[in-house]
Amino acid sequence: MLWETVKLALSSIRRNVLRSVLTLLGIVIGVAAVIAMVTLGSGASDKVRENLSKLGSNMLIARPGQSTFGPGGATDSRAFEERDVVALKNNLSGVRGVAPTAQKQLKVVYGALNYDTSVTGTNSDWFTVQDWTIEDGRAFNEGEIRSGASVCLIGSTIVRELFGAQDPIGERLRLGNFSCEVIGRLGSKGQSAFGSDQDSIVVEPLRTYHRRIAGNTRINTISISANEASDVTRVQRDAEDILRERRRIAPGEDDDFTIRDMTQIAATMASTTTILTSLLGAVAAVSLLVGGIGIMNIMLVSVTERTREIGIRLAIGALERQVLTQFLVEAVVLALFGGMIGIVLGLAIAAGGASLMDVPFTADPNVIALAFAVSALIGVVFGFFPARRAARLDPIEALRRE
């Protein structure tokens, strides 16, 4: 019985193909928009988490002042010193490493080529804390760190721009007024969460940087990596106590430094992306409502056009529920066709958008199933009133209608 009703619905749709297609458009656009927005939003959230994870695992970032986290977060508080780093390394437990960082934008020169990049002064813990891999060569040794030797490691962007296919190990780069020997090549990390190229970097011992590049002993940030995620809160609290003591901050006074948990930053940014995705999905879902109204409108027209047919069916013994089912199934079939086309279109748009935006394409089966179920529900909800109107027609009045 149900299959016969479905065949009648398909036959009715075929008789008015153009009208049916135009009716489907609202559902198609709505479902496609919802799937595309949610899929792209999920991909953006995954990209944020991936980029932040590249900065290091279980990591805390200490900066002078109360500035916001991110590039350009300058502060007028006094900078950290090497003795602060030593105090943290000697007194913190449960950490993988403590890495001071001082940075400056500089032009690096090799032969006739040059490239604007970021020069970083740090210690050997930096590679562990920041989760950097060394693809070729080696890291600094303790003697080079203590003496401020003219050695450096370079990122893959510097290798590509200045050396091409040539092996950079053992070559000398000019940084400002001095040159350094390349002793290592870093693995690639790609873009950071803030859009900068992490592979455009030259890393050298902190004392080398202070003496040859900066001309001072300022340390911009101190990165601390805990052994376990469960240790991060304790390590942060201990680090705050140590720095307060080192910087002679009296009890009750505000800190003149900031220690931020990268895990919390990642969670906040991912949460923000999720909220924006939900808002975009809700806006896109409005078109589903418009599509449902379109189905109701076309079904009411269909009932009006087929009044005589309905009267004949009722007159020869068709039950009201059979007529109700016929028109309800027709509305649901229309909505489901729209839902299926919308799903395919939405996934295609999301795949294209993910490629253009350079974010992962993460199609969620639950979202797809929900979109399909919602399209069927729209068919039921918006098709019920026209179907009930058809089922309640008076056969005699219907047969009189031309």
PDB file of N, CA, C and O in Angstrom, residues 218-268:
ATOM      1  N   ARG A 218      67.639  41.705  27.076  1.00  0.00           N
ATOM      2  CA  ARG A 218      66.187  41.520  27.270  1.00  0.00           C
ATOM      3  C   ARG A 218      65.750  40.130  26.789  1.00  0.00           C
ATOM      4  O   ARG A 218      66.200  39.641  25.750  1.00  0.00           O
ATOM      5  N   ILE A 219      64.826  39.542  27.548  1.00  0.00           N
ATOM      6  CA  ILE A 219      64.172  38.288  27.146  1.00  0.00           C
ATOM      7  C   ILE A 219      62.677  38.569  27.036  1.00  0.00           C
ATOM      8  O   ILE A 219      62.044  38.982  28.011  1.00  0.00           O
ATOM      9  N   ASN A 220      62.117  38.359  25.852  1.00  0.00           N
ATOM     10  CA  ASN A 220      60.715  38.708  25.598  1.00  0.00           C
ATOM     11  C   ASN A 220      59.736  37.720  26.219  1.00  0.00           C
ATOM     12  O   ASN A 220      58.706  38.109  26.771  1.00  0.00           O
ATOM     13  N   THR A 221      60.037  36.440  26.096  1.00  0.00           N
ATOM     14  CA  THR A 221      59.125  35.417  26.623  1.00  0.00           C
ATOM     15  C   THR A 221      59.927  34.264  27.216  1.00  0.00           C
ATOM     16  O   THR A 221      61.095  34.051  26.858  1.00  0.00           O
ATOM     17  N   ILE A 222      59.285  33.546  28.105  1.00  0.00           N
ATOM     18  CA  ILE A 222      59.841  32.297  28.629  1.00  0.00           C
ATOM     19  C   ILE A 222      58.784  31.217  28.423  1.00  0.00           C
ATOM     20  O   ILE A 222      57.646  31.353  28.883  1.00  0.00           O
ATOM     21  N   SER A 223      59.148  30.164  27.700  1.00  0.00           N
ATOM     22  CA  SER A 223      58.233  29.049  27.434  1.00  0.00           C
ATOM     23  C   SER A 223      58.565  27.896  28.368  1.00  0.00           C
ATOM     24  O   SER A 223      59.733  27.528  28.519  1.00  0.00           O
ATOM     25  N   ILE A 224      57.528  27.350  29.000  1.00  0.00           N
ATOM     26  CA  ILE A 224      57.695  26.253  29.946  1.00  0.00           C
ATOM     27  C   ILE A 224      56.798  25.100  29.508  1.00  0.00           C
ATOM     28  O   ILE A 224      55.598  25.292  29.300  1.00  0.00           O
ATOM     29  N   SER A 225      57.371  23.923  29.347  1.00  0.00           N
ATOM     30  CA  SER A 225      56.592  22.748  28.937  1.00  0.00           C
ATOM     31  C   SER A 225      56.528  21.741  30.074  1.00  0.00           C
ATOM     32  O   SER A 225      57.568  21.281  30.577  1.00  0.00           O
ATOM     33  N   ALA A 226      55.308  21.414  30.500  1.00  0.00           N
ATOM     34  CA  ALA A 226      55.123  20.432  31.579  1.00  0.00           C
ATOM     35  C   ALA A 226      55.201  19.016  31.020  1.00  0.00           C
ATOM     36  O   ALA A 226      54.908  18.773  29.839  1.00  0.00           O
ATOM     37  N   ASN A 227      55.590  18.080  31.874  1.00  0.00           N
ATOM     38  CA  ASN A 227      55.681  16.680  31.434  1.00  0.00           C
ATOM     39  C   ASN A 227      54.310  16.122  31.067  1.00  0.00           C
ATOM     40  O   ASN A 227      54.157  15.416  30.076  1.00  0.00           O
ATOM     41  N   GLU A 228      53.307  16.418  31.899  1.00  0.00           N
ATOM     42  CA  GLU A 228      51.964  15.888  31.702  1.00  0.00           C
ATOM     43  C   GLU A 228      50.955  17.038  31.715  1.00  0.00           C
ATOM     44  O   GLU A 228      51.179  18.067  32.359  1.00  0.00           O
ATOM     45  N   ALA A 229      49.830  16.832  31.025  1.00  0.00           N
ATOM     46  CA  ALA A 229      48.781  17.857  31.002  1.00  0.00           C
ATOM     47  C   ALA A 229      48.245  18.124  32.404  1.00  0.00           C
ATOM     48  O   ALA A 229      47.865  19.253  32.724  1.00  0.00           O
ATOM     49  N   SER A 230      48.245  17.087  33.247  1.00  0.00           N
ATOM     50  CA  SER A 230      47.733  17.251  34.611  1.00  0.00           C
ATOM     51  C   SER A 230      48.653  18.111  35.473  1.00  0.00           C
ATOM     52  O   SER A 230      48.252  18.591  36.533  1.00  0.00           O
ATOM     53  N   ASP A 231      49.910  18.302  35.018  1.00  0.00           N
ATOM     54  CA  ASP A 231      50.871  19.094  35.791  1.00  0.00           C
ATOM     55  C   ASP A 231      50.816  20.582  35.459  1.00  0.00           C
ATOM     56  O   ASP A 231      51.444  21.386  36.165  1.00  0.00           O
ATOM     57  N   VAL A 232      50.128  20.953  34.390  1.00  0.00           N
ATOM     58  CA  VAL A 232      50.208  22.325  33.878  1.00  0.00           C
ATOM     59  C   VAL A 232      49.778  23.344  34.925  1.00  0.00           C
ATOM     60  O   VAL A 232      50.457  24.355  35.145  1.00  0.00           O
ATOM     61  N   THR A 233      48.652  23.096  35.585  1.00  0.00           N
ATOM     62  CA  THR A 233      48.146  24.063  36.567  1.00  0.00           C
ATOM     63  C   THR A 233      49.120  24.246  37.726  1.00  0.00           C
ATOM     64  O   THR A 233      49.395  25.373  38.164  1.00  0.00           O
ATOM     65  N   ARG A 234      49.662  23.136  38.214  1.00  0.00           N
ATOM     66  CA  ARG A 234      50.625  23.227  39.326  1.00  0.00           C
ATOM     67  C   ARG A 234      51.889  23.959  38.889  1.00  0.00           C
ATOM     68  O   ARG A 234      52.410  24.827  39.619  1.00  0.00           O
ATOM     69  N   VAL A 235      52.390  23.617  37.698  1.00  0.00           N
ATOM     70  CA  VAL A 235      53.604  24.270  37.193  1.00  0.00           C
ATOM     71  C   VAL A 235      53.373  25.766  37.015  1.00  0.00           C
ATOM     72  O   VAL A 235      54.236  26.588  37.349  1.00  0.00           O
ATOM     73  N   GLN A 236      52.192  26.133  36.520  1.00  0.00           N
ATOM     74  CA  GLN A 236      51.878  27.553  36.344  1.00  0.00           C
ATOM     75  C   GLN A 236      51.881  28.279  37.689  1.00  0.00           C
ATOM     76  O   GLN A 236      52.442  29.382  37.812  1.00  0.00           O
ATOM     77  N   ARG A 237      51.276  27.664  38.681  1.00  0.00           N
ATOM     78  CA  ARG A 237      51.219  28.279  40.017  1.00  0.00           C
ATOM     79  C   ARG A 237      52.625  28.425  40.610  1.00  0.00           C
ATOM     80  O   ARG A 237      52.974  29.481  41.152  1.00  0.00           O
ATOM     81  N   ASP A 238      53.453  27.369  40.457  1.00  0.00           N
ATOM     82  CA  ASP A 238      54.821  27.429  40.982  1.00  0.00           C
ATOM     83  C   ASP A 238      55.645  28.487  40.246  1.00  0.00           C
ATOM     84  O   ASP A 238      56.440  29.208  40.865  1.00  0.00           O
ATOM     85  N   ALA A 239      55.479  28.560  38.932  1.00  0.00           N
ATOM     86  CA  ALA A 239      56.227  29.546  38.141  1.00  0.00           C
ATOM     87  C   ALA A 239      55.846  30.974  38.540  1.00  0.00           C
ATOM     88  O   ALA A 239      56.709  31.863  38.617  1.00  0.00           O
ATOM     89  N   GLU A 240      54.562  31.183  38.796  1.00  0.00           N
ATOM     90  CA  GLU A 240      54.117  32.510  39.241  1.00  0.00           C
ATOM     91  C   GLU A 240      54.767  32.883  40.574  1.00  0.00           C
ATOM     92  O   GLU A 240      55.214  34.026  40.762  1.00  0.00           O
ATOM     93  N   ASP A 241      54.833  31.916  41.501  1.00  0.00           N
ATOM     94  CA  ASP A 241      55.454  32.182  42.811  1.00  0.00           C
ATOM     95  C   ASP A 241      56.932  32.535  42.648  1.00  0.00           C
ATOM     96  O   ASP A 241      57.449  33.471  43.290  1.00  0.00           O
ATOM     97  N   ILE A 242      57.614  31.791  41.790  1.00  0.00           N
ATOM     98  CA  ILE A 242      59.056  32.030  41.581  1.00  0.00           C
ATOM     99  C   ILE A 242      59.291  33.407  40.963  1.00  0.00           C
ATOM    100  O   ILE A 242      60.168  34.164  41.410  1.00  0.00           O
ATOM    101  N   LEU A 243      58.511  33.740  39.951  1.00  0.00           N
ATOM    102  CA  LEU A 243      58.704  35.031  39.284  1.00  0.00           C
ATOM    103  C   LEU A 243      58.304  36.198  40.179  1.00  0.00           C
ATOM    104  O   LEU A 243      58.928  37.265  40.128  1.00  0.00           O
ATOM    105  N   ARG A 244      57.285  36.029  40.993  1.00  0.00           N
ATOM    106  CA  ARG A 244      56.908  37.093  41.937  1.00  0.00           C
ATOM    107  C   ARG A 244      58.069  37.355  42.924  1.00  0.00           C
ATOM    108  O   ARG A 244      58.382  38.504  43.239  1.00  0.00           O
ATOM    109  N   GLU A 245      58.667  36.277  43.375  1.00  0.00           N
ATOM    110  CA  GLU A 245      59.798  36.437  44.300  1.00  0.00           C
ATOM    111  C   GLU A 245      60.988  37.076  43.593  1.00  0.00           C
ATOM    112  O   GLU A 245      61.646  37.976  44.139  1.00  0.00           O
ATOM    113  N   ARG A 246      61.276  36.619  42.389  1.00  0.00           N
ATOM    114  CA  ARG A 246      62.409  37.154  41.632  1.00  0.00           C
ATOM    115  C   ARG A 246      62.220  38.636  41.320  1.00  0.00           C
ATOM    116  O   ARG A 246      63.192  39.406  41.333  1.00  0.00           O
ATOM    117  N   ARG A 247      60.966  39.044  41.045  1.00  0.00           N
ATOM    118  CA  ARG A 247      60.704  40.426  40.631  1.00  0.00           C
ATOM    119  C   ARG A 247      60.266  41.301  41.812  1.00  0.00           C
ATOM    120  O   ARG A 247      59.787  42.414  41.623  1.00  0.00           O
ATOM    121  N   ARG A 248      60.365  40.727  43.025  1.00  0.00           N
ATOM    122  CA  ARG A 248      60.118  41.452  44.285  1.00  0.00           C
ATOM    123  C   ARG A 248      58.716  42.096  44.295  1.00  0.00           C
ATOM    124  O   ARG A 248      58.560  43.291  44.567  1.00  0.00           O
ATOM    125  N   ILE A 249      57.726  41.285  44.011  1.00  0.00           N
ATOM    126  CA  ILE A 249      56.336  41.750  44.052  1.00  0.00           C
ATOM    127  C   ILE A 249      55.772  41.422  45.431  1.00  0.00           C
ATOM    128  O   ILE A 249      55.733  40.256  45.842  1.00  0.00           O
ATOM    129  N   ALA A 250      55.347  42.422  46.128  1.00  0.00           N
ATOM    130  CA  ALA A 250      54.853  42.240  47.496  1.00  0.00           C
ATOM    131  C   ALA A 250      53.505  41.535  47.501  1.00  0.00           C
ATOM    132  O   ALA A 250      52.743  41.617  46.524  1.00  0.00           O
ATOM    133  N   PRO A 251      53.166  40.839  48.591  1.00  0.00           N
ATOM    134  CA  PRO A 251      51.846  40.194  48.699  1.00  0.00           C
ATOM    135  C   PRO A 251      50.728  41.222  48.527  1.00  0.00           C
ATOM    136  O   PRO A 251      50.772  42.308  49.098  1.00  0.00           O
ATOM    137  N   GLY A 252      49.731  40.876  47.751  1.00  0.00           N
ATOM    138  CA  GLY A 252      48.616  41.777  47.504  1.00  0.00           C
ATOM    139  C   GLY A 252      48.797  42.636  46.269  1.00  0.00           C
ATOM    140  O   GLY A 252      47.826  43.197  45.746  1.00  0.00           O
ATOM    141  N   GLU A 253      50.029  42.784  45.781  1.00  0.00           N
ATOM    142  CA  GLU A 253      50.275  43.560  44.566  1.00  0.00           C
ATOM    143  C   GLU A 253      49.999  42.705  43.332  1.00  0.00           C
ATOM    144  O   GLU A 253      50.152  41.474  43.348  1.00  0.00           O
ATOM    145  N   ASP A 254      49.597  43.399  42.256  1.00  0.00           N
ATOM    146  CA  ASP A 254      49.345  42.694  40.992  1.00  0.00           C
ATOM    147  C   ASP A 254      50.660  42.259  40.362  1.00  0.00           C
ATOM    148  O   ASP A 254      51.694  42.940  40.507  1.00  0.00           O
ATOM    149  N   ASP A 255      50.605  41.141  39.638  1.00  0.00           N
ATOM    150  CA  ASP A 255      51.787  40.675  38.902  1.00  0.00           C
ATOM    151  C   ASP A 255      52.151  41.676  37.810  1.00  0.00           C
ATOM    152  O   ASP A 255      51.268  42.303  37.200  1.00  0.00           O
ATOM    153  N   ASP A 256      53.448  41.818  37.551  1.00  0.00           N
ATOM    154  CA  ASP A 256      53.875  42.635  36.409  1.00  0.00           C
ATOM    155  C   ASP A 256      54.331  41.731  35.261  1.00  0.00           C
ATOM    156  O   ASP A 256      55.171  42.077  34.444  1.00  0.00           O
ATOM    157  N   PHE A 257      53.757  40.531  35.243  1.00  0.00           N
ATOM    158  CA  PHE A 257      54.018  39.566  34.181  1.00  0.00           C
ATOM    159  C   PHE A 257      52.751  38.740  33.971  1.00  0.00           C
ATOM    160  O   PHE A 257      51.819  38.773  34.784  1.00  0.00           O
ATOM    161  N   THR A 258      52.713  38.005  32.876  1.00  0.00           N
ATOM    162  CA  THR A 258      51.555  37.163  32.557  1.00  0.00           C
ATOM    163  C   THR A 258      52.039  35.772  32.190  1.00  0.00           C
ATOM    164  O   THR A 258      52.996  35.631  31.417  1.00  0.00           O
ATOM    165  N   ILE A 259      51.406  34.755  32.760  1.00  0.00           N
ATOM    166  CA  ILE A 259      51.678  33.370  32.362  1.00  0.00           C
ATOM    167  C   ILE A 259      50.375  32.798  31.810  1.00  0.00           C
ATOM    168  O   ILE A 259      49.374  32.731  32.523  1.00  0.00           O
ATOM    169  N   ARG A 260      50.410  32.393  30.559  1.00  0.00           N
ATOM    170  CA  ARG A 260      49.199  31.876  29.902  1.00  0.00           C
ATOM    171  C   ARG A 260      49.350  30.406  29.558  1.00  0.00           C
ATOM    172  O   ARG A 260      50.431  29.971  29.123  1.00  0.00           O
ATOM    173  N   ASP A 261      48.273  29.690  29.743  1.00  0.00           N
ATOM    174  CA  ASP A 261      48.212  28.258  29.435  1.00  0.00           C
ATOM    175  C   ASP A 261      47.747  28.104  27.987  1.00  0.00           C
ATOM    176  O   ASP A 261      46.640  28.515  27.639  1.00  0.00           O
ATOM    177  N   MET A 262      48.580  27.509  27.136  1.00  0.00           N
ATOM    178  CA  MET A 262      48.229  27.353  25.723  1.00  0.00           C
ATOM    179  C   MET A 262      47.007  26.464  25.536  1.00  0.00           C
ATOM    180  O   MET A 262      46.252  26.622  24.582  1.00  0.00           O
ATOM    181  N   THR A 263      46.793  25.519  26.462  1.00  0.00           N
ATOM    182  CA  THR A 263      45.618  24.655  26.371  1.00  0.00           C
ATOM    183  C   THR A 263      44.343  25.462  26.516  1.00  0.00           C
ATOM    184  O   THR A 263      43.358  25.255  25.785  1.00  0.00           O
ATOM    185  N   GLN A 264      44.343  26.408  27.450  1.00  0.00           N
ATOM    186  CA  GLN A 264      43.170  27.259  27.638  1.00  0.00           C
ATOM    187  C   GLN A 264      42.951  28.170  26.442  1.00  0.00           C
ATOM    188  O   GLN A 264      41.821  28.410  26.020  1.00  0.00           O
ATOM    189  N   ILE A 265      44.046  28.683  25.882  1.00  0.00           N
ATOM    190  CA  ILE A 265      43.933  29.539  24.693  1.00  0.00           C
ATOM    191  C   ILE A 265      43.343  28.750  23.534  1.00  0.00           C
ATOM    192  O   ILE A 265      42.463  29.227  22.817  1.00  0.00           O
ATOM    193  N   ALA A 266      43.822  27.507  23.349  1.00  0.00           N
ATOM    194  CA  ALA A 266      43.301  26.661  22.275  1.00  0.00           C
ATOM    195  C   ALA A 266      41.817  26.386  22.472  1.00  0.00           C
ATOM    196  O   ALA A 266      41.024  26.443  21.529  1.00  0.00           O
ATOM    197  N   ALA A 267      41.430  26.085  23.714  1.00  0.00           N
ATOM    198  CA  ALA A 267      40.018  25.800  23.998  1.00  0.00           C
ATOM    199  C   ALA A 267      39.152  27.026  23.756  1.00  0.00           C
ATOM    200  O   ALA A 267      38.045  26.926  23.207  1.00  0.00           O
ATOM    201  N   THR A 268      39.652  28.206  24.135  1.00  0.00           N
ATOM    202  CA  THR A 268      38.885  29.443  23.933  1.00  0.00           C
ATOM    203  C   THR A 268      38.693  29.739  22.458  1.00  0.00           C
ATOM    204  O   THR A 268      37.586  30.082  22.010  1.00  0.00           O
TER     205      THR A 268
END
